[in-house]
XYZ file of C-alpha atoms in Angstrom:
135
model
C 58.579 113.203 68.389
C 56.926 109.930 69.409
C 59.557 108.001 67.501
C 62.354 109.606 69.555
C 60.587 108.766 72.819
C 60.379 105.120 71.749
C 63.944 104.891 70.436
C 65.756 106.405 73.451
C 64.964 103.557 75.898
C 65.794 100.950 73.259
C 69.163 102.571 72.555
C 69.910 102.808 76.290
C 69.132 99.107 76.793
C 71.332 98.097 73.852
C 74.232 100.175 75.190
C 73.875 98.647 78.679
C 73.925 95.087 77.338
C 76.886 95.896 75.122
C 78.975 97.321 77.982
C 78.086 94.372 80.224
C 79.141 91.912 77.526
C 82.410 93.790 77.074
C 83.157 93.584 80.825
C 82.405 89.861 80.827
C 84.806 89.314 77.924
C 87.549 91.270 79.718
C 87.007 89.207 82.880
C 87.137 85.961 80.920
C 90.299 87.041 79.094
C 91.953 87.936 82.408
C 91.011 84.553 83.892
C 92.488 82.686 80.946
C 95.681 84.761 81.181
C 96.383 83.726 84.796
C 99.769 82.098 85.198
C 101.871 80.951 88.172
C 103.927 83.717 89.751
C 101.505 86.533 88.931
C 100.289 88.840 91.680
C 96.518 89.135 91.944
C 93.781 90.875 93.942
C 90.642 88.935 94.791
C 87.136 90.382 94.886
C 87.467 90.412 98.685
C 90.561 92.643 98.517
C 93.084 89.888 99.308
C 96.477 90.237 97.606
C 98.201 86.981 96.765
C 100.552 85.271 94.352
C 99.344 82.580 91.948
C 100.957 79.199 92.622
C 98.932 76.982 90.253
C 96.057 77.335 87.822
C 93.533 74.505 87.436
C 90.466 74.261 85.205
C 88.095 76.132 87.508
C 90.243 77.021 90.533
C 93.423 78.905 91.302
C 95.878 78.161 94.111
C 96.971 81.400 95.761
C 99.798 81.863 98.237
C 98.543 84.471 100.693
C 101.558 84.216 103.016
C 104.825 82.265 102.807
C 103.809 78.610 102.923
C 100.052 79.306 103.128
C 98.251 78.232 99.948
C 94.493 78.607 99.477
C 92.117 77.628 96.682
C 89.874 80.186 94.986
C 87.590 79.995 91.977
C 88.826 81.856 88.928
C 85.824 84.166 89.140
C 87.073 85.399 92.543
C 90.085 87.073 90.903
C 89.326 90.778 90.454
C 92.616 91.897 88.889
C 96.000 90.644 87.779
C 98.649 93.123 88.935
C 101.908 94.185 87.341
C 104.933 92.754 89.197
C 106.062 96.246 90.276
C 102.598 97.202 91.519
C 102.272 93.925 93.442
C 105.709 94.411 95.024
C 104.852 97.986 96.022
C 101.589 96.892 97.664
C 102.978 93.848 99.469
C 106.284 95.341 100.616
C 105.051 98.897 101.149
C 107.532 100.439 98.734
C 106.443 103.789 97.298
C 106.302 104.214 93.550
C 109.054 106.283 91.921
C 106.803 109.309 91.449
C 105.628 109.224 95.090
C 108.954 110.018 96.729
C 108.559 111.706 100.085
C 109.810 115.222 100.645
C 112.755 115.301 103.079
C 111.956 118.883 104.167
C 108.579 117.862 105.586
C 110.096 114.925 107.474
C 112.828 117.164 108.944
C 110.252 119.705 110.174
C 108.275 117.001 111.958
C 111.444 115.557 113.499
C 112.555 118.997 114.728
C 109.192 119.757 116.350
C 109.311 116.446 118.225
C 112.905 117.049 119.336
C 112.022 120.504 120.725
C 109.661 119.034 123.324
C 111.428 117.756 126.436
C 110.752 114.199 127.494
C 109.440 113.909 131.040
C 108.539 110.881 133.059
C 106.472 112.693 135.668
C 102.792 112.057 136.251
C 101.235 115.270 134.981
C 97.742 113.798 135.238
C 97.781 113.662 139.079
C 96.268 117.125 139.442
C 93.557 116.380 136.862
C 92.344 113.010 138.033
C 92.965 110.412 140.660
C 95.974 110.205 142.961
C 97.943 107.877 140.674
C 97.658 110.202 137.642
C 95.611 107.795 135.555
C 91.945 108.174 134.737
C 89.960 111.144 136.034
C 88.242 110.669 139.352
C 84.671 109.394 139.135
C 81.843 111.273 140.772
């Protein structure tokens, strides 16, 4: 029984170090695989396109004509070209197509309400129909 109590913390520590080492290797492999033209996400949540890769830094284009320098360790993920395009251009993925019936129902409910340009707030607030009268 005493042997189990001693072995459990040791096994837990070994497993934690092993998983941390595995994550570090994945991060290092991703950093070495960076190439110009790839879409990336930084640790700060910035999406950009790789313009150049140096020894310790990466040049990222965050907007057309705007190039910034980041350390390689600031890159959180390298994105697939389709995923990067969907995020940057706001295009939905193929499996996330919107339902036309739901859009039609919303459009119909908006069309049913008449558009008026009168000041309905005049009886609730001040004379001009803006903010409520102060006391």
